[in-house]
Coordinates of N, CA and C and ligand atoms in Angstrom, one line a residue:
M1394 N -4.1 -21.8 13.8 CA -4.3 -20.4 14.4 C -5.2 -19.9 13.5
G1395 N -6.0 -18.8 13.8 CA -7.3 -18.3 12.8 C -6.8 -17.4 12.0
R1396 N -7.3 -17.1 10.8 CA -6.5 -16.2 9.9 C -6.8 -14.5 10.6
L1397 N -6.0 -13.8 9.9 CA -5.5 -12.6 10.4 C -6.9 -11.6 9.9
R1398 N -7.5 -10.9 10.8 CA -8.7 -10.5 10.5 C -8.4 -8.7 10.0
V1399 N -8.3 -8.6 8.7 CA -8.1 -7.4 8.1 C -9.1 -6.4 8.0
G1400 N -8.8 -5.2 8.4 CA -9.8 -3.9 8.0 C -9.0 -3.1 7.4
V1401 N -9.6 -2.7 5.9 CA -9.0 -1.7 4.9 C -9.8 -0.4 4.9
L1402 N -9.1 0.7 4.8 CA -9.5 2.0 4.8 C -9.2 2.6 3.3
I1403 N -10.3 2.9 2.8 CA -10.1 3.5 1.3 C -10.8 5.1 1.4
S1404 N -10.7 5.6 0.1 CA -11.4 6.9 -0.2 C -11.9 7.1 -1.5
G1405 N -11.3 5.9 -2.2 CA -11.9 6.1 -3.7 C -12.2 4.7 -4.7
R1406 N -11.3 4.9 -5.8 CA -11.3 3.6 -6.6 C -11.7 2.1 -5.9
G1407 N -10.5 1.7 -5.3 CA -10.6 0.7 -4.5 C -10.2 -0.6 -5.5
S1408 N -9.3 -0.3 -6.4 CA -8.4 -1.5 -7.1 C -7.4 -1.9 -6.1
N1409 N -6.9 -1.4 -5.3 CA -6.2 -2.4 -4.5 C -6.9 -3.2 -3.3
L1410 N -8.1 -2.4 -3.0 CA -8.9 -3.3 -2.0 C -9.4 -4.6 -2.8
Q1411 N -9.6 -4.3 -4.2 CA -10.2 -5.5 -4.9 C -9.0 -6.7 -4.9
A1412 N -7.7 -6.1 -5.4 CA -6.6 -7.0 -5.3 C -6.6 -7.8 -4.0
L1413 N -6.5 -7.1 -2.8 CA -6.9 -8.1 -1.7 C -7.6 -8.8 -1.6
I1414 N -8.9 -8.4 -1.7 CA -10.1 -9.3 -1.8 C -9.7 -10.6 -2.6
R1415 N -9.6 -10.4 -3.7 CA -9.0 -11.6 -4.5 C -8.0 -12.6 -3.9
A1416 N -6.9 -11.9 -3.4 CA -5.7 -12.7 -2.9 C -6.5 -13.3 -1.6
C1417 N -7.4 -12.8 -0.6 CA -7.8 -13.3 0.4 C -9.0 -14.6 0.3
A1418 N -9.5 -14.5 -1.0 CA -10.4 -15.5 -1.6 C -9.7 -16.9 -1.5
D1419 N -8.7 -16.8 -1.7 CA -7.9 -18.1 -1.8 C -8.0 -19.1 -0.4
P1420 N -8.6 -20.1 -0.5 CA -8.9 -20.7 1.1 C -7.5 -20.7 2.0
V1421 N -6.2 -21.0 1.2 CA -5.0 -21.0 2.0 C -4.5 -19.9 2.3
C1422 N -5.4 -18.5 1.8 CA -4.6 -17.5 2.4 C -5.1 -17.3 3.9
P1423 N -3.7 -16.8 4.7 CA -4.1 -16.6 6.1 C -4.6 -15.3 6.4
A1424 N -5.1 -14.9 5.8 CA -5.9 -13.4 6.2 C -7.2 -13.4 5.5
E1425 N -8.1 -12.7 6.3 CA -9.4 -12.1 5.8 C -9.8 -10.7 6.0
I1426 N -10.6 -10.3 5.1 CA -11.0 -9.0 5.1 C -12.4 -8.9 5.9
V1427 N -12.4 -8.5 6.9 CA -13.7 -8.5 7.5 C -14.5 -7.2 7.6
L1428 N -13.6 -5.8 7.3 CA -14.4 -4.5 7.3 C -13.6 -3.6 6.5
V1429 N -14.6 -3.0 5.7 CA -14.2 -1.8 4.8 C -14.6 -0.3 5.4
I1430 N -13.6 0.1 5.6 CA -14.0 2.0 5.9 C -13.6 2.9 5.0
S1431 N -14.7 3.5 4.5 CA -14.4 4.8 3.7 C -14.8 6.1 4.5
N1432 N -14.2 7.0 3.9 CA -14.1 8.6 4.7 C -15.1 9.2 3.7
R1433 N -15.4 8.4 2.3 CA -16.3 9.1 1.3 C -17.4 8.2 1.1
P1434 N -18.6 8.7 1.2 CA -19.8 8.1 0.9 C -19.8 7.3 -0.6
E1435 N -19.4 8.3 -1.5 CA -19.4 7.7 -2.9 C -18.2 7.2 -3.5
A1436 N -17.2 6.8 -2.7 CA -16.2 6.0 -3.1 C -16.6 4.5 -3.8
P1437 N -16.5 4.6 -5.1 CA -16.3 3.2 -5.8 C -16.0 2.0 -4.8
G1438 N -15.2 2.0 -4.4 CA -14.5 0.9 -3.3 C -15.4 0.4 -2.6
L1439 N -16.7 1.1 -2.1 CA -17.8 0.9 -1.2 C -18.5 -0.6 -2.2
G1440 N -18.7 -0.4 -3.4 CA -19.3 -1.3 -4.0 C -18.5 -2.6 -4.5
V1441 N -17.1 -2.6 -4.4 CA -16.2 -3.4 -4.4 C -16.5 -4.3 -3.1
A1442 N -16.5 -3.7 -2.2 CA -16.5 -4.2 -0.7 C -18.1 -4.9 -1.0
A1443 N -19.0 -4.4 -1.3 CA -20.4 -5.0 -1.5 C -20.3 -6.0 -2.2
A1444 N -19.8 -6.0 -3.2 CA -19.9 -7.4 -4.4 C -19.3 -8.3 -3.7
A1445 N -18.4 -8.2 -2.8 CA -17.6 -9.2 -2.4 C -18.4 -10.0 -0.8
G1446 N -19.5 -9.1 -0.6 CA -20.2 -9.5 0.7 C -19.3 -9.2 2.0
I1447 N -18.6 -8.0 1.8 CA -17.8 -7.6 2.9 C -18.3 -6.1 3.9
P1448 N -18.7 -6.4 5.2 CA -19.3 -5.3 5.7 C -18.7 -4.0 5.4
S1449 N -19.4 -2.8 5.3 CA -18.3 -1.6 5.4 C -19.3 -0.5 5.8
D1450 N -18.4 0.3 6.3 CA -19.0 1.7 6.9 C -18.2 2.8 6.3
T1451 N -19.0 3.9 6.3 CA -18.5 5.3 5.7 C -18.8 6.0 7.0
I1452 N -17.4 6.6 7.5 CA -17.1 7.4 8.4 C -16.6 8.9 7.9
R1453 N -17.5 9.8 7.9 CA -17.0 11.1 7.4 C -15.7 11.7 8.1
H1454 N -14.7 12.3 7.4 CA -13.5 12.6 8.4 C -13.7 14.1 8.2
R1455 N -14.5 14.6 9.0 CA -14.6 16.2 9.2 C -13.6 16.8 10.1
E1456 N -12.9 15.7 11.1 CA -12.3 16.4 12.0 C -11.5 14.7 12.4
R1457 N -10.0 15.3 12.2 CA -9.3 14.1 12.4 C -9.4 13.4 13.8
G1458 N -9.9 14.0 15.0 CA -10.0 13.1 16.1 C -11.2 12.4 16.3
T1459 N -12.1 12.7 15.5 CA -13.4 11.9 15.6 C -13.5 10.8 14.6
F1460 N -13.1 11.4 13.8 CA -12.8 10.1 12.8 C -12.1 8.9 13.1
A1461 N -10.7 9.5 13.8 CA -10.2 8.1 14.5 C -11.0 7.4 15.8
A1462 N -11.6 8.1 16.8 CA -12.3 7.6 17.7 C -13.0 6.5 16.9
E1463 N -14.2 7.0 16.1 CA -15.0 6.1 15.5 C -14.5 4.8 14.7
A1464 N -13.4 5.3 14.1 CA -12.8 3.9 13.2 C -12.4 3.2 14.1
E1465 N -11.7 3.6 15.2 CA -11.1 2.6 16.3 C -12.1 1.8 16.9
R1466 N -13.3 2.2 17.2 CA -14.6 1.7 17.6 C -14.8 0.5 16.9
R1467 N -14.8 0.9 15.4 CA -15.4 -0.3 14.4 C -14.4 -1.4 14.3
L1468 N -13.1 -0.5 14.3 CA -12.1 -1.8 14.1 C -12.1 -2.9 15.3
R1469 N -12.0 -2.4 16.2 CA -12.1 -3.2 17.6 C -13.6 -4.1 17.5
Q1470 N -14.3 -3.6 17.3 CA -15.8 -4.3 17.0 C -15.5 -5.8 16.2
G1471 N -14.7 -5.2 15.3 CA -14.7 -6.3 13.9 C -13.5 -7.3 14.4
G1472 N -12.9 -6.9 15.7 CA -11.7 -7.7 15.9 C -10.6 -7.9 14.9
V1473 N -10.5 -6.3 14.4 CA -9.4 -6.5 13.5 C -8.0 -6.5 14.1
G1474 N -7.2 -7.0 13.5 CA -5.4 -7.2 13.9 C -4.6 -6.6 13.0
L1475 N -4.9 -6.0 11.8 CA -4.3 -5.4 10.8 C -5.0 -4.6 10.1
V1476 N -4.6 -3.2 9.9 CA -5.4 -2.2 9.0 C -4.3 -1.8 7.8
C1477 N -5.1 -2.1 6.5 CA -4.6 -1.9 5.6 C -5.4 -0.3 5.1
L1478 N -4.4 0.5 4.5 CA -4.6 1.6 4.0 C -4.5 1.6 2.3
A1479 N -5.7 1.9 1.6 CA -5.7 1.4 0.4 C -6.4 2.5 -0.4
G1480 N -5.4 3.7 -0.5 CA -6.0 4.7 -1.6 C -6.8 5.4 -0.4
F1481 N -6.5 5.8 0.8 CA -7.1 6.5 1.8 C -6.4 7.6 1.9
T1482 N -6.9 8.8 1.4 CA -6.1 10.0 1.4 C -6.1 11.0 2.0
R1483 N -6.2 10.9 3.3 CA -6.6 11.8 4.6 C -5.4 11.5 5.6
V1484 N -4.7 12.4 6.1 CA -3.9 12.4 7.2 C -4.7 11.7 8.5
L1485 N -4.0 10.8 9.2 CA -4.7 10.2 10.2 C -4.1 10.7 11.6
D1486 N -5.0 10.8 12.4 CA -4.8 11.1 13.9 C -3.3 10.6 14.3
T1487 N -2.4 11.2 15.0 CA -1.2 10.5 15.6 C -1.3 9.4 16.3
G1488 N -2.3 9.7 17.2 CA -2.7 8.6 18.3 C -3.2 7.6 17.6
F1489 N -4.1 7.6 16.6 CA -4.5 6.4 16.1 C -3.4 5.5 15.2
V1490 N -2.5 6.5 15.0 CA -1.1 5.8 14.3 C -0.6 5.0 15.0
E1491 N -0.4 5.4 16.1 CA 0.4 4.9 17.2 C -0.2 4.0 17.7
A1492 N -1.4 3.8 18.0 CA -2.3 2.6 18.4 C -2.1 1.5 17.6
W1493 N -1.9 1.7 16.1 CA -1.9 0.8 15.2 C -0.4 0.5 14.8
R1494 N 0.5 0.7 15.5 CA 2.2 0.7 15.4 C 2.3 -0.6 15.2
D1495 N 2.8 -0.8 14.0 CA 3.3 -2.2 13.4 C 2.1 -3.3 12.8
R1496 N 0.9 -2.5 12.9 CA -0.3 -3.2 12.6 C -1.2 -2.5 11.8
M1497 N -0.5 -1.6 11.0 CA -0.9 -0.8 9.9 C -0.2 -0.5 8.8
I1498 N -0.5 -1.1 7.7 CA 0.2 -0.6 6.6 C -0.3 0.2 5.3
N1499 N 0.7 0.7 4.4 CA 0.0 1.5 3.3 C 0.8 1.0 2.0
I1500 N 0.1 1.4 1.2 CA 0.9 1.2 -0.2 C 0.9 2.5 -0.9
H1501 N 2.0 2.8 -1.5 CA 2.1 4.2 -2.3 C 2.9 3.8 -3.2
P1502 N 2.5 4.9 -4.3 CA 3.1 4.6 -5.6 C 4.5 5.3 -6.0
S1503 N 5.5 5.0 -5.2 CA 6.7 5.8 -5.5 C 7.8 4.6 -4.7
L1504 N 8.9 4.8 -5.0 CA 10.0 3.8 -4.4 C 10.5 4.8 -3.4
L1505 N 9.7 4.8 -2.2 CA 10.0 5.6 -1.0 C 11.5 5.3 -0.4
P1506 N 12.1 6.3 0.0 CA 11.3 7.7 0.4 C 11.2 8.7 -0.5
A1507 N 11.8 8.3 -2.1 CA 11.4 9.2 -2.8 C 9.9 9.6 -3.2
F1508 N 9.7 10.9 -3.4 CA 8.2 11.2 -4.0 C 7.3 10.8 -3.0
R1509 N 7.0 11.4 -1.5 CA 6.0 11.2 -0.5 C 5.1 12.3 -1.0
G1510 N 3.9 11.9 -0.7 CA 2.7 12.8 -0.7 C 1.9 12.7 -1.9
L1511 N 1.2 13.7 -2.5 CA 0.4 13.5 -3.7 C 1.2 13.7 -4.8
D1512 N 0.4 12.9 -6.0 CA 0.9 13.0 -7.4 C 2.5 12.3 -7.5
A1513 N 2.5 11.3 -6.7 CA 3.9 10.3 -6.7 C 4.4 10.2 -8.2
Q1514 N 3.6 9.8 -8.9 CA 4.1 9.6 -10.1 C 4.6 10.8 -10.9
R1515 N 3.5 11.8 -11.0 CA 4.0 13.2 -11.8 C 5.2 13.6 -10.8
Q1516 N 5.5 13.6 -9.6 CA 6.9 13.8 -9.2 C 7.8 13.1 -9.8
A1517 N 7.9 11.7 -10.1 CA 8.7 10.8 -10.6 C 9.1 11.5 -11.9
L1518 N 8.0 11.6 -12.9 CA 8.1 12.0 -14.2 C 8.9 13.4 -14.4
E1519 N 8.5 14.3 -13.4 CA 9.3 15.6 -13.4 C 10.7 15.6 -13.0
A1520 N 11.0 14.5 -11.9 CA 12.4 14.3 -11.5 C 13.2 13.6 -12.7
G1521 N 12.6 12.8 -13.7 CA 13.4 12.3 -14.8 C 13.7 11.1 -14.2
V1522 N 13.2 10.2 -13.5 CA 13.9 8.9 -13.0 C 13.7 8.1 -14.1
R1523 N 14.5 7.2 -14.3 CA 14.4 6.1 -15.1 C 13.6 4.8 -14.6
F1524 N 13.6 4.6 -13.5 CA 12.6 3.7 -12.7 C 11.6 4.5 -11.6
A1525 N 10.4 3.5 -11.7 CA 9.6 4.1 -10.9 C 8.9 3.0 -9.9
G1526 N 8.0 2.8 -9.3 CA 7.4 1.5 -8.5 C 6.6 1.9 -7.4
C1527 N 6.5 1.3 -6.5 CA 5.7 1.1 -5.6 C 6.0 0.5 -4.5
T1528 N 5.6 1.0 -3.0 CA 6.1 0.5 -1.7 C 5.2 0.0 -0.9
V1529 N 5.1 -1.0 -0.2 CA 4.5 -0.9 1.1 C 5.2 -0.9 2.4
H1530 N 4.5 -0.4 3.1 CA 5.4 0.1 4.4 C 4.3 0.0 5.6
F1531 N 5.0 0.0 6.8 CA 4.2 -0.1 7.9 C 3.9 1.8 8.0
V1532 N 2.9 2.1 8.8 CA 2.5 3.4 8.9 C 3.3 4.0 10.1
R1533 N 4.0 5.4 10.1 CA 4.3 6.2 10.9 C 3.5 7.3 11.0
P1534 N 3.7 8.5 11.8 CA 2.8 9.5 12.0 C 3.1 10.5 10.8
E1535 N 4.5 10.6 10.2 CA 5.1 11.4 9.4 C 4.6 11.0 7.8
L1536 N 4.2 11.5 7.1 CA 3.5 11.3 5.7 C 4.3 10.3 4.8
D1537 N 3.6 9.3 4.8 CA 4.3 8.3 3.8 C 5.7 7.8 4.1
S1538 N 5.7 7.7 5.5 CA 7.0 7.4 6.0 C 6.8 5.8 6.9
G1539 N 7.8 5.1 7.0 CA 7.7 3.9 8.0 C 8.4 2.8 7.4
P1540 N 9.0 1.7 8.1 CA 9.6 0.8 7.7 C 9.0 -0.1 6.5
I1541 N 10.0 0.0 5.6 CA 9.5 -0.5 4.2 C 9.5 -2.3 4.4
I1542 N 8.3 -2.5 3.9 CA 7.8 -4.2 3.7 C 8.5 -5.0 2.2
A1543 N 8.0 -4.1 1.3 CA 8.0 -4.7 0.0 C 8.2 -3.5 -1.0
Q1544 N 8.9 -3.7 -2.3 CA 8.9 -2.8 -3.0 C 8.8 -3.3 -4.5
A1545 N 8.1 -2.7 -5.7 CA 8.3 -3.4 -6.9 C 8.8 -2.4 -7.6
V1546 N 9.4 -2.4 -8.9 CA 9.9 -1.4 -9.7 C 9.4 -1.6 -11.2
V1547 N 9.1 -0.4 -11.8 CA 8.7 -0.5 -13.2 C 9.6 0.4 -13.8
P1548 N 9.8 0.2 -15.3 CA 10.7 1.4 -16.0 C 9.9 2.3 -16.3
V1549 N 10.2 3.5 -16.5 CA 9.6 4.8 -17.0 C 10.0 4.5 -18.5
H1550 N 9.0 4.8 -19.3 CA 9.2 4.6 -20.6 C 9.3 5.9 -21.5
P1551 N 9.8 6.1 -22.7 CA 10.3 7.4 -23.3 C 8.6 7.8 -23.6
G1552 N 8.4 8.8 -23.3 CA 7.2 9.6 -23.9 C 5.8 9.4 -22.7
D1553 N 6.4 8.7 -21.6 CA 5.4 8.3 -20.6 C 4.7 9.6 -20.1
D1554 N 3.5 9.5 -19.8 CA 2.6 10.7 -19.3 C 2.3 10.0 -17.8
E1555 N 1.7 11.0 -16.8 CA 1.1 10.7 -15.7 C 0.3 9.3 -16.0
A1556 N -0.7 9.5 -16.6 CA -1.6 8.1 -16.7 C -1.2 6.9 -17.2
R1557 N -0.1 7.0 -18.0 CA 0.3 5.9 -18.5 C 1.4 5.2 -17.3
L1558 N 2.4 6.1 -16.8 CA 3.0 5.7 -15.6 C 2.3 5.1 -14.4
S1559 N 1.3 5.7 -14.3 CA 0.3 5.4 -13.0 C -0.2 3.9 -13.4
A1560 N -0.8 3.8 -14.7 CA -1.1 2.4 -14.7 C -0.4 1.4 -14.9
R1561 N 1.0 1.5 -15.2 CA 1.8 0.7 -15.1 C 2.4 0.2 -13.6
I1562 N 2.3 1.2 -13.0 CA 2.7 1.0 -11.5 C 1.4 0.5 -10.7
L1563 N 0.3 0.7 -11.3 CA -0.9 0.1 -10.6 C -0.9 -1.3 -10.7
T1564 N -0.6 -1.8 -11.9 CA -0.4 -3.4 -12.2 C 0.5 -3.8 -11.1
V1565 N 1.5 -3.4 -10.8 CA 2.6 -3.9 -9.9 C 2.1 -3.7 -8.2
E1566 N 1.3 -2.8 -8.1 CA 0.8 -2.5 -6.7 C 0.0 -3.8 -6.7
H1567 N -1.1 -4.3 -7.6 CA -1.9 -5.1 -7.3 C -1.2 -6.4 -7.0
R1568 N 0.0 -6.6 -7.4 CA 0.8 -7.9 -6.8 C 1.4 -7.8 -5.5
L1569 N 1.7 -6.6 -5.3 CA 2.6 -6.3 -4.2 C 1.8 -6.0 -2.8
Y1570 N 0.9 -5.5 -3.0 CA 0.0 -5.4 -1.7 C -0.6 -6.8 -1.1
P1571 N -1.0 -7.8 -1.9 CA -1.4 -9.0 -1.5 C 0.0 -9.8 -1.0
L1572 N 1.1 -9.7 -1.6 CA 2.1 -10.2 -1.4 C 2.6 -9.7 0.2
A1573 N 2.7 -8.3 0.5 CA 2.8 -7.9 1.6 C 1.9 -8.5 2.8
L1574 N 0.6 -8.3 2.7 CA -0.2 -8.9 3.6 C -0.1 -10.5 3.7
R1575 N 0.1 -11.2 2.7 CA 0.4 -12.7 3.1 C 1.6 -12.6 3.9
L1576 N 2.6 -12.2 3.7 CA 3.8 -12.3 4.3 C 3.6 -11.8 5.9
I1577 N 2.7 -10.8 6.3 CA 2.5 -10.4 7.3 C 1.6 -11.5 8.2
A1578 N 0.7 -12.1 7.3 CA -0.5 -12.8 7.8 C 0.0 -14.3 8.4
E1579 N 1.3 -14.5 7.5 CA 1.9 -15.9 7.9 C 3.0 -15.7 9.0
G1580 N 3.0 -14.4 9.6 CA 3.7 -14.1 11.0 C 5.1 -14.1 10.5
R1581 N 5.5 -13.8 9.0 CA 7.2 -13.6 8.7 C 7.8 -12.5 8.9
V1582 N 7.1 -11.3 9.4 CA 7.4 -10.0 9.2 C 7.7 -9.3 10.6
R1583 N 8.9 -8.8 10.7 CA 9.3 -8.0 12.1 C 9.7 -6.7 12.0
V1584 N 9.3 -5.8 12.6 CA 10.3 -4.6 12.3 C 11.3 -4.4 13.7
V1585 N 12.5 -4.3 13.4 CA 13.4 -4.4 14.3 C 14.2 -3.0 14.0
A1586 N 14.4 -2.4 15.0 CA 15.1 -0.8 14.9 C 14.4 -0.2 13.5
E1587 N 13.4 -0.1 13.5 CA 12.8 0.5 12.4 C 13.1 -0.1 11.0
R1588 N 13.5 -1.2 10.8 CA 13.8 -1.7 9.6 C 13.0 -3.1 9.9
V1589 N 12.5 -3.6 8.4 CA 11.5 -4.6 8.5 C 12.5 -5.9 8.0
E1590 N 12.4 -7.0 9.2 CA 13.0 -8.3 8.7 C 11.8 -9.3 8.4
I1591 N 12.1 -9.9 7.4 CA 11.1 -11.0 6.8 C 11.9 -12.5 6.8
D1592 N 11.3 -13.1 7.6 CA 11.8 -14.7 7.4 C 12.0 -15.4 6.1
G1593 N 12.9 -16.0 5.6 CA 12.7 -16.9 4.4 C 12.6 -16.1 3.4
W1594 N 13.3 -14.8 3.4 CA 13.0 -14.1 1.8 C 14.4 -13.9 1.0
R1595 N 13.8 -14.0 -0.1 CA 15.0 -13.8 -1.2 C 14.9 -12.9 -1.9
A1596 N 16.1 -11.9 -2.3 CA 15.9 -10.9 -3.4 C 16.2 -11.6 -4.8
P1597 N 15.6 -10.5 -5.6 CA 15.8 -11.3 -7.2 C 17.1 -11.1 -7.5
E1598 N 17.4 -12.0 -8.7 CA 18.9 -11.7 -9.2 C 18.9 -10.4 -10.1
A1599 N 17.8 -10.4 -10.6 CA 17.9 -9.8 -11.8 C 18.4 -8.1 -11.6
I1600 N 19.4 -7.6 -12.7 CA 19.5 -6.0 -12.7 C 18.8 -5.5 -13.7
A1601 N 18.6 -4.4 -13.6 CA 17.7 -3.9 -14.7 C 18.2 -2.4 -15.1
I1602 N 18.5 -2.3 -16.3 CA 19.0 -1.2 -16.7 C 18.3 -0.2 -17.7
N1603 N 18.1 0.9 -17.5 CA 17.1 2.1 -18.3 C 18.0 3.2 -18.7
P1604 N 18.3 3.6 -19.9 CA 17.8 3.2 -21.2 C 18.6 1.7 -21.9
Q1605 N 18.0 1.2 -22.6 CA 18.6 -0.1 -23.5 C 18.6 0.4 -25.0
D1606 N 19.2 -0.1 -25.6 CA 19.2 0.1 -27.2 C 18.2 -0.4 -28.0
A1607 N 18.0 -0.1 -29.3 CA 16.9 -0.7 -29.9 C 16.6 -2.1 -29.6
A1608 N 17.8 -2.8 -29.7 CA 17.6 -4.3 -29.8 C 17.5 -4.9 -28.2
G1609 N 17.3 -3.9 -27.4 CA 17.0 -4.4 -26.0 C 17.9 -4.7 -25.1
E1610 N 19.2 -4.3 -25.6 CA 20.2 -4.4 -25.0 C 20.7 -3.3 -23.8
A1611 N 21.3 -3.5 -22.8 CA 21.8 -2.3 -22.2 C 22.8 -1.4 -22.7
L1612 N 22.8 -0.2 -23.0 CA 23.7 0.5 -23.7 C 25.1 0.3 -22.6
A1613 N 26.2 -0.3 -23.0 CA 27.2 -0.4 -22.3 C 28.5 0.6 -22.6
P1614 N 29.0 1.2 -21.9 CA 30.3 2.1 -22.1 C 31.0 1.6 -22.8
N1615 N 31.9 2.2 -24.0 CA 32.9 1.6 -24.8 C 32.7 0.1 -25.3
G1616 N 31.6 -0.2 -25.5 CA 30.9 -1.2 -26.3 C 31.3 -2.4 -25.6
S1617 N 31.6 -2.4 -24.4 CA 31.8 -3.7 -23.7 C 30.9 -4.2 -23.2
Ligands
GRF2357 C1 -3.0 3.9 -5.5 O1 -2.4 4.1 -6.3 C2 -2.3 3.9 -4.1 O2 -0.7 3.4 -4.0 C3 -2.5 5.3 -3.5 O3 -3.5 5.5 -3.9 C4 -4.0 4.7 -5.3 C5 -5.3 4.0 -4.6 O4 -6.0 3.5 -6.0 N1 -2.3 4.9 -2.1 P1 -7.3 2.5 -5.4 O5 -8.2 2.9 -4.8 O6 -6.6 1.3 -4.9 O7 -7.3 1.8 -6.9

């Protein structure tokens, strides 16, 4: 079976794109990135694509429908089987989202369904949660929604600001997105009744409690 041909849509920095490129550089990786599309010509991620020798295109997102039609054309031309949104900041045309149903994934810097939309990390801090994280999910027309494939959790530290928390989450994003891509490329992921089933998966045993005391022990009620 050939490698899964992947198209990545970006708007900015491209650090998740970089993580996906690095993972696909492994000869045993069952996916290859064949095309990068940016809606912004100045996106630094375009440089990431160029440095890896991956063809890229800029399609200005002036109007949803025309962006969708042009993106669709290029993705088809590239024989793309899976679309990865990696910091793509525009809302996509509903027809486009439906056309790529269960073949388009996104990474979002929160534990969905909490904190959809912009500034997810700031929303998490404002809500005072003790754990934050990121989610890879199949894309549905409603913003930051769709069947969840994988999640990673990070603790919120005392005194965190948005930049520190975002950096901590980003580190795990770079592990989570390649993992989700690999699982899909291996053909192990199915959507059944809007929930994701993964062949041969295990959940970690570890339980995390936040806060802990100074010695790193979970604070237990009644000293138990
Ligand atoms: C990431 O935090 C991602 O979760 C969100 O947008 C950011 C993109 O960063 N969707 P980068 O362009 O991949 O560095």
